[in-house]
PDB file of C-alpha atoms in Angstrom:
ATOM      1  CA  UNK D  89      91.030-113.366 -20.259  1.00  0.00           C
ATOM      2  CA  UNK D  90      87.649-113.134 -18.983  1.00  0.00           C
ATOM      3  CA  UNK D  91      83.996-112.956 -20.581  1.00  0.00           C
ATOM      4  CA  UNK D  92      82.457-109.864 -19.176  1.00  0.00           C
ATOM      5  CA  UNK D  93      78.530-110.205 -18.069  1.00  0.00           C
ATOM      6  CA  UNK D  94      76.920-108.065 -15.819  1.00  0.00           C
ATOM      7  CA  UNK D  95      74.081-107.719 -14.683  1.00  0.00           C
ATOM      8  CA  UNK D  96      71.472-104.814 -13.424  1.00  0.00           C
ATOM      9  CA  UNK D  97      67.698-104.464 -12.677  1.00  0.00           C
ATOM     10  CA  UNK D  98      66.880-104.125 -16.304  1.00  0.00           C
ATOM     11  CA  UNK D  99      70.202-105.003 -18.737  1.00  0.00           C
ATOM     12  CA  UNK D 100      72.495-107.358 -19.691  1.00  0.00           C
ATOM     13  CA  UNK D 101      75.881-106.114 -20.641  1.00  0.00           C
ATOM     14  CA  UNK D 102      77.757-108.929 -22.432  1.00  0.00           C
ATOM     15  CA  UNK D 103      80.165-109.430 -25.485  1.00  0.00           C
ATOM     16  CA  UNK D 104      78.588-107.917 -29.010  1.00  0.00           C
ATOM     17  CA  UNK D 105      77.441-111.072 -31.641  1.00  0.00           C
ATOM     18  CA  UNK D 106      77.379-110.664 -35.106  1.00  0.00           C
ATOM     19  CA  UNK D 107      73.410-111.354 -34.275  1.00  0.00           C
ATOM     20  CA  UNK D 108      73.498-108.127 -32.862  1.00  0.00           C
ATOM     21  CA  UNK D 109      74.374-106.168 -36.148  1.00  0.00           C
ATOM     22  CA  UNK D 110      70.667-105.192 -37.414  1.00  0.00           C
ATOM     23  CA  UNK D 111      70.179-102.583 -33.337  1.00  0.00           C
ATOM     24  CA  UNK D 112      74.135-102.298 -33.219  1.00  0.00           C
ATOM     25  CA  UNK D 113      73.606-100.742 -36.923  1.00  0.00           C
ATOM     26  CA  UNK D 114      70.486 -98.760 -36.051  1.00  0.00           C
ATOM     27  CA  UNK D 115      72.368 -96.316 -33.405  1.00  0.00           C
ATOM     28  CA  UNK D 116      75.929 -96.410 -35.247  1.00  0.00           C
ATOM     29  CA  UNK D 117      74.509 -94.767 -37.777  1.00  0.00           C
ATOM     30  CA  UNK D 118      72.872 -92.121 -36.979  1.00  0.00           C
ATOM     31  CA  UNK D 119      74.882 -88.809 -36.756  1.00  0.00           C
ATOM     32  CA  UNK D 120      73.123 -87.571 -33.605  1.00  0.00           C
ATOM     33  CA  UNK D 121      74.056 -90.583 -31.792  1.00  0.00           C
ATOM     34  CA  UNK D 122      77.656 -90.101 -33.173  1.00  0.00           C
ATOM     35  CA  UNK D 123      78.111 -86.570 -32.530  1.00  0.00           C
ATOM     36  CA  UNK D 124      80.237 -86.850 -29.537  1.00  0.00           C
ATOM     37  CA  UNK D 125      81.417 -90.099 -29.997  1.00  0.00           C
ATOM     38  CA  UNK D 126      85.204 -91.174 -30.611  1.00  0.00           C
ATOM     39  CA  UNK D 127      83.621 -92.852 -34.275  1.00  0.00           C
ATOM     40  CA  UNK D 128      82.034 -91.565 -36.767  1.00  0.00           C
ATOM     41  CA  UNK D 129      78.796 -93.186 -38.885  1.00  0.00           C
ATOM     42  CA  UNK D 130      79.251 -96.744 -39.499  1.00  0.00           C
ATOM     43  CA  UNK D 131      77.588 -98.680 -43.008  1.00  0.00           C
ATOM     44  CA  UNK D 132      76.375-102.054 -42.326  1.00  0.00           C
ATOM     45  CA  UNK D 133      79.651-103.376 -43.653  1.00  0.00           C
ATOM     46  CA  UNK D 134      81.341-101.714 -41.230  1.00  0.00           C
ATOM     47  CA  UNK D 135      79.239-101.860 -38.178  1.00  0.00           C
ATOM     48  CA  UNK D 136      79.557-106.063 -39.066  1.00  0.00           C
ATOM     49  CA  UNK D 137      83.693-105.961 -39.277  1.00  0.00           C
ATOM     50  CA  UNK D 138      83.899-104.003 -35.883  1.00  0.00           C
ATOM     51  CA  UNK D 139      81.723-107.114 -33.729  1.00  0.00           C
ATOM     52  CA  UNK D 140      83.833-109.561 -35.259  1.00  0.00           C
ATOM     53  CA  UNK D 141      87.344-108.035 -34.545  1.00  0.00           C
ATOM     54  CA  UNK D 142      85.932-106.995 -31.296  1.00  0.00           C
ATOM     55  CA  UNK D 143      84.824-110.724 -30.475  1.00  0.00           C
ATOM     56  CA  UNK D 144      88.554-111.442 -30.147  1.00  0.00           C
ATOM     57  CA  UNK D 145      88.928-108.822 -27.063  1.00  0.00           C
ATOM     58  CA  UNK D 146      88.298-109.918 -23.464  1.00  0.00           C
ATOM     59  CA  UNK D 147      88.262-107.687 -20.488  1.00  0.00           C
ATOM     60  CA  UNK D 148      91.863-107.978 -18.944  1.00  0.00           C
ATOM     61  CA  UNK D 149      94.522-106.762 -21.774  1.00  0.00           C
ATOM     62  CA  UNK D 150      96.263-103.463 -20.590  1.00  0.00           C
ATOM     63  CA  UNK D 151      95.782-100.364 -23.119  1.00  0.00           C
ATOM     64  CA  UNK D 152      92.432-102.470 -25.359  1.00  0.00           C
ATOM     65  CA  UNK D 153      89.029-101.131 -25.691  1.00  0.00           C
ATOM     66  CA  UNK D 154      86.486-103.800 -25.470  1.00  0.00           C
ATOM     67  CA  UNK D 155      83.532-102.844 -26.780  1.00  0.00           C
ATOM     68  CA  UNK D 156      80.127-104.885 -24.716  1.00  0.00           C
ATOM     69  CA  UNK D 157      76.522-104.779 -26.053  1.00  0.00           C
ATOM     70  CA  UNK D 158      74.089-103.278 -23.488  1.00  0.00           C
ATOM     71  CA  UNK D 159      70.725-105.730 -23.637  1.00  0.00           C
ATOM     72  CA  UNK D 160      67.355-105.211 -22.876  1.00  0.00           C
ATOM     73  CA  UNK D 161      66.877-108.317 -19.996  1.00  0.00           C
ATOM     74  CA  UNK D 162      63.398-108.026 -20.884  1.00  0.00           C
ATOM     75  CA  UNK D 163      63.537-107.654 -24.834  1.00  0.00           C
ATOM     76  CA  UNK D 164      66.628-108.946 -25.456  1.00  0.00           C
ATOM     77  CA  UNK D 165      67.022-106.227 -27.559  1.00  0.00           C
ATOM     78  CA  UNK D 166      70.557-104.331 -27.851  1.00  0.00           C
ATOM     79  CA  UNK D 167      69.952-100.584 -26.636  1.00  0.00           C
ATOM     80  CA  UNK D 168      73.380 -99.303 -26.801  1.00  0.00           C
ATOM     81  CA  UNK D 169      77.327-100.093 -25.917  1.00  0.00           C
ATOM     82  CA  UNK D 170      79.691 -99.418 -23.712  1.00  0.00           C
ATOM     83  CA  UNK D 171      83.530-100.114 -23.688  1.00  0.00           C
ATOM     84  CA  UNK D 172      86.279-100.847 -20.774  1.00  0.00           C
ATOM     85  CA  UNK D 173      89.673-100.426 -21.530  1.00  0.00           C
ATOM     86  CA  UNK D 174      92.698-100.882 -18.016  1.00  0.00           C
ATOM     87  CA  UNK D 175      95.399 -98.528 -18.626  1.00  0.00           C
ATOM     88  CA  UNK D 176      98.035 -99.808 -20.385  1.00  0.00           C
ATOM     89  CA  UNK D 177     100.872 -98.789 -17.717  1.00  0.00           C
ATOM     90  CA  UNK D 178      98.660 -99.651 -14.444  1.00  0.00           C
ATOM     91  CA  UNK D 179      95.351-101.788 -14.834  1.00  0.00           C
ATOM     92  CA  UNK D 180      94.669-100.698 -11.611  1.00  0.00           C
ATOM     93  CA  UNK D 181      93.155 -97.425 -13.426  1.00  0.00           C
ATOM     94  CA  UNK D 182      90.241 -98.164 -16.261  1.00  0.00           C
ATOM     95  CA  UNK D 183      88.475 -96.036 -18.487  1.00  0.00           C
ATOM     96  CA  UNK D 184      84.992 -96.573 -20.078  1.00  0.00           C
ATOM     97  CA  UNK D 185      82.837 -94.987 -22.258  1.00  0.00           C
ATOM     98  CA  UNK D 186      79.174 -95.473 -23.617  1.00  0.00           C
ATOM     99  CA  UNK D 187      76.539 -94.851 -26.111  1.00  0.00           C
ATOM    100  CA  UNK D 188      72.276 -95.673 -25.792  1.00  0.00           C
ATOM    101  CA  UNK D 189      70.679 -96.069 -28.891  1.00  0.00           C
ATOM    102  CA  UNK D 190      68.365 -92.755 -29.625  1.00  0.00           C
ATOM    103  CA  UNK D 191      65.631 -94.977 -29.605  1.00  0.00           C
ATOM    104  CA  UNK D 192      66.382 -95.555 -26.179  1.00  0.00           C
ATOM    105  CA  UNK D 193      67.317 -92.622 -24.221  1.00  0.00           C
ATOM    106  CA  UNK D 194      65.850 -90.782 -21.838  1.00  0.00           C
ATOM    107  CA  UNK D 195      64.941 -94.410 -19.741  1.00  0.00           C
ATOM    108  CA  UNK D 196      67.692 -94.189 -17.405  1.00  0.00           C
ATOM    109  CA  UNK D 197      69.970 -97.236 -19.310  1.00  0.00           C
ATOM    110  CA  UNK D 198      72.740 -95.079 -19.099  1.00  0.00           C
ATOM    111  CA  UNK D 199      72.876 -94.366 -15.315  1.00  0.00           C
ATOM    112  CA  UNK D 200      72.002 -98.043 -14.590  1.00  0.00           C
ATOM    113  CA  UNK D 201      74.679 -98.980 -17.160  1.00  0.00           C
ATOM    114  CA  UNK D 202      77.141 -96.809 -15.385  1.00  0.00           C
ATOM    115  CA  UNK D 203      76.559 -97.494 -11.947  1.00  0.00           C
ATOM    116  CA  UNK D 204      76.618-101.465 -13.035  1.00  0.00           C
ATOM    117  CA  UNK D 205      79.792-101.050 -14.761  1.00  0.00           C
ATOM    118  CA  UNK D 206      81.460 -98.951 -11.721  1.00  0.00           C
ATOM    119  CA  UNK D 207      79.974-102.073  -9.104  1.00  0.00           C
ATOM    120  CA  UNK D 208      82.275-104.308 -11.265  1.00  0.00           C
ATOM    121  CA  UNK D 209      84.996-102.579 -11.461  1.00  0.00           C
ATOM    122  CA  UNK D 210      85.470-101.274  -7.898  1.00  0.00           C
ATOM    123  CA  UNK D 211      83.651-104.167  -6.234  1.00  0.00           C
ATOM    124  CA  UNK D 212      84.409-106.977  -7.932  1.00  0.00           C
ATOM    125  CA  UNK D 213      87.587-106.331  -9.893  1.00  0.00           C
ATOM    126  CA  UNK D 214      89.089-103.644  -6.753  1.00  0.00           C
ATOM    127  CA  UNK D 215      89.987-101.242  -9.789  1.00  0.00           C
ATOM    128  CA  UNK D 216      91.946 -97.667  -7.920  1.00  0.00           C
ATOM    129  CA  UNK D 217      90.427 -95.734 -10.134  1.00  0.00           C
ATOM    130  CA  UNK D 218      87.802 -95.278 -13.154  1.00  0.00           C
ATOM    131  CA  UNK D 219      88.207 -91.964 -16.003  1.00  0.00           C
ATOM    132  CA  UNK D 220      85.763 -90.957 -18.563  1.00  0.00           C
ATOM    133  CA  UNK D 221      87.025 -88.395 -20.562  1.00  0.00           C
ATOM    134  CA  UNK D 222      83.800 -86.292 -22.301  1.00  0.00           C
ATOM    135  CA  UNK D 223      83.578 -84.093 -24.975  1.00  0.00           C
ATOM    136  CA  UNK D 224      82.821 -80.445 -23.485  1.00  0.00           C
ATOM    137  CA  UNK D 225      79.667 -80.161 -25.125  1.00  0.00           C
ATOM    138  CA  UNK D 226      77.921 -82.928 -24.629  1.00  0.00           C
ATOM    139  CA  UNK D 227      75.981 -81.929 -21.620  1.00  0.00           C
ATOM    140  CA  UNK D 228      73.660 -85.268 -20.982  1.00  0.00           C
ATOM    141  CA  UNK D 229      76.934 -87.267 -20.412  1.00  0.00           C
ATOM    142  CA  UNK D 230      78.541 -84.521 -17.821  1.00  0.00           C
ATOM    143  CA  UNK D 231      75.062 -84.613 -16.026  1.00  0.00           C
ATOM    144  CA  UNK D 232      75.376 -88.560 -15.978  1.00  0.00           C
ATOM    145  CA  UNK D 233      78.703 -88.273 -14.734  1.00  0.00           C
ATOM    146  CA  UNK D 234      77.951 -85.468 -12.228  1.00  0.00           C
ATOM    147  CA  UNK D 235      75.120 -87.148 -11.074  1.00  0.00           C
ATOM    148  CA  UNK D 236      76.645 -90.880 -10.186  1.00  0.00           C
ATOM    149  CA  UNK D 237      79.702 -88.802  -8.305  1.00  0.00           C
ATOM    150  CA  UNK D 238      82.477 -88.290 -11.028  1.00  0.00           C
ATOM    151  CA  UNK D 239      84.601 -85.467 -10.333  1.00  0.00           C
ATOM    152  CA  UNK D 240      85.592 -82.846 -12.978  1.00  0.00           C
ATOM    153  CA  UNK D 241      89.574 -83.528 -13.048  1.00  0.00           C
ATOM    154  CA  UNK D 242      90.861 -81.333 -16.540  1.00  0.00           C
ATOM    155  CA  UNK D 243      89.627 -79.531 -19.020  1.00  0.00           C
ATOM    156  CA  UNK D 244      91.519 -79.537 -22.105  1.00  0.00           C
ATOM    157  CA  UNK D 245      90.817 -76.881 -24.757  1.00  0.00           C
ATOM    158  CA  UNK D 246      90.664 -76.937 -28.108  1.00  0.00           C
ATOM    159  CA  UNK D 247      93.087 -80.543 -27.369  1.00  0.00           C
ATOM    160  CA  UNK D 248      91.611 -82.801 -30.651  1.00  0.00           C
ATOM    161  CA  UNK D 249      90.674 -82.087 -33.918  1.00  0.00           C
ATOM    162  CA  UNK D 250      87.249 -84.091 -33.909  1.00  0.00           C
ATOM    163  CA  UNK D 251      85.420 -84.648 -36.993  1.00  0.00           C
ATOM    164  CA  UNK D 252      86.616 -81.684 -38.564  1.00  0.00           C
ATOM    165  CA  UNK D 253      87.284 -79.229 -36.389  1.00  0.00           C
ATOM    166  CA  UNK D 254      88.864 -78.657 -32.703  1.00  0.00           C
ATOM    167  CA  UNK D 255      86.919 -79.745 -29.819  1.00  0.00           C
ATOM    168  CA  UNK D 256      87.962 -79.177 -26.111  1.00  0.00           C
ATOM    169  CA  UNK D 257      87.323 -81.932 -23.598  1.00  0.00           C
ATOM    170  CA  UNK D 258      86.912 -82.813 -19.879  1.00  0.00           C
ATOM    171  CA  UNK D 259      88.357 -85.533 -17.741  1.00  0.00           C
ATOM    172  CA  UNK D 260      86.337 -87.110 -15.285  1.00  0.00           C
ATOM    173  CA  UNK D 261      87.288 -89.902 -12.889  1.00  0.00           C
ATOM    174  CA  UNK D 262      86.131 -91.410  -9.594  1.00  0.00           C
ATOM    175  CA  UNK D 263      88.382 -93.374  -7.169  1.00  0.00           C
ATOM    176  CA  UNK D 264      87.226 -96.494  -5.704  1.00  0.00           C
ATOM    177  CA  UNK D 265      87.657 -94.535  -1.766  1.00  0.00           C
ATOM    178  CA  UNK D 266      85.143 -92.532  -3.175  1.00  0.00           C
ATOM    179  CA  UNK D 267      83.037 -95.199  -4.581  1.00  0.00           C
ATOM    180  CA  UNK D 268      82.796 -96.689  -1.129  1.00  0.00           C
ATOM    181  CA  UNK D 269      82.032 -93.740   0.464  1.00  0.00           C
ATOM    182  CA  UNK D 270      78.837 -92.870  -1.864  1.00  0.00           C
ATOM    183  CA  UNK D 271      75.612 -92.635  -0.228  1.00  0.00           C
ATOM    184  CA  UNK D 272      73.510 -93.316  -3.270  1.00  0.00           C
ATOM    185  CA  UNK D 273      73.136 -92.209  -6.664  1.00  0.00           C
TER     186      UNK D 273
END
């Protein structure tokens, strides 16, 4: 398996440490930053048990999520996650996700988080194609995804019951043809 570590202009996204738990913490539990989110609020206890079970996952393993902190090259400050997971029939197909600290939005992290995560993938790793699948209300990550040329592939109504109620989604994906054929973002 291999340790993930890429890097853009202005972040470092690498495996989550345990010395990460006091910003990892911050974001996880606050309900705003969790709205949309596949988790819900995370206590310190919790936030600490997900890093270390996640420090046994490497990028590689059809059908896991690895979950990567997104670092502040500068600060060297965590500012968010993100998380990777190849299909677990074809690992030619991956599917990522990920969530910037409130503290930290607004800056452009996720975009450059995005775009550094798609260079891997398509460049590096010749991945066929890349899904995000979004919650339908959560506007600033369709933008993102609209914006860095995702395409709009479902929509699936009313398809979970998400933190107490039913929430519709959309699928989103990009194909690495596509990817080559970008202009710029």
């Amino acid at each position: 398996m291999e340790i993930l570590n890429i890097q853009t202009k202005r972040l470092n996204i690498r495996h989550l440490t345990v010395s990460d738990l006091s910003d990892f913490h911050i974001y996880r539990s606050n309900p705003e930053v969790t709205k949309y989110q596949g988790f819900d609020v995370m206590t310190n206890e919790e936030a600490k048990n997900f890093i270390e079970e996640n420090a046994t996952k490497h990028f590689g393993k059809a059908g896991e999520w690895v979950q990567y902190g997104i670092e502040n090259s500068e600060t060297k400050q965590l500012i968010g996650d993100c998380a990777i997971k190849l299909d677990q029939y074809d690992t030619r197909i991956a599917e990522i996700g990920i969530t910037i600290s409130h503290l930290e939005q607004k800056k452009g992290f996720a975009k450059e988080v995005l775009l550094g995560i798609l260079a891997f993938l398509f460049d590096k790793k010749q991945i066929h194609r890349v899904v995000e699948i979004v919650d339908a209300e959560n506007i600033a990550s369709i933008n993102l995804l609209k914006s860095t040329g995702f395409k709009q592939e479902g929509h699936f109504i009313e398809n979970i019951f998400f933190k107490g109620k039913w929430g519709s989604e959309f699928q989103y994906a990009m194909l690495k043809r596509e990817w080559d054929e970008r202009t710029t973002f």
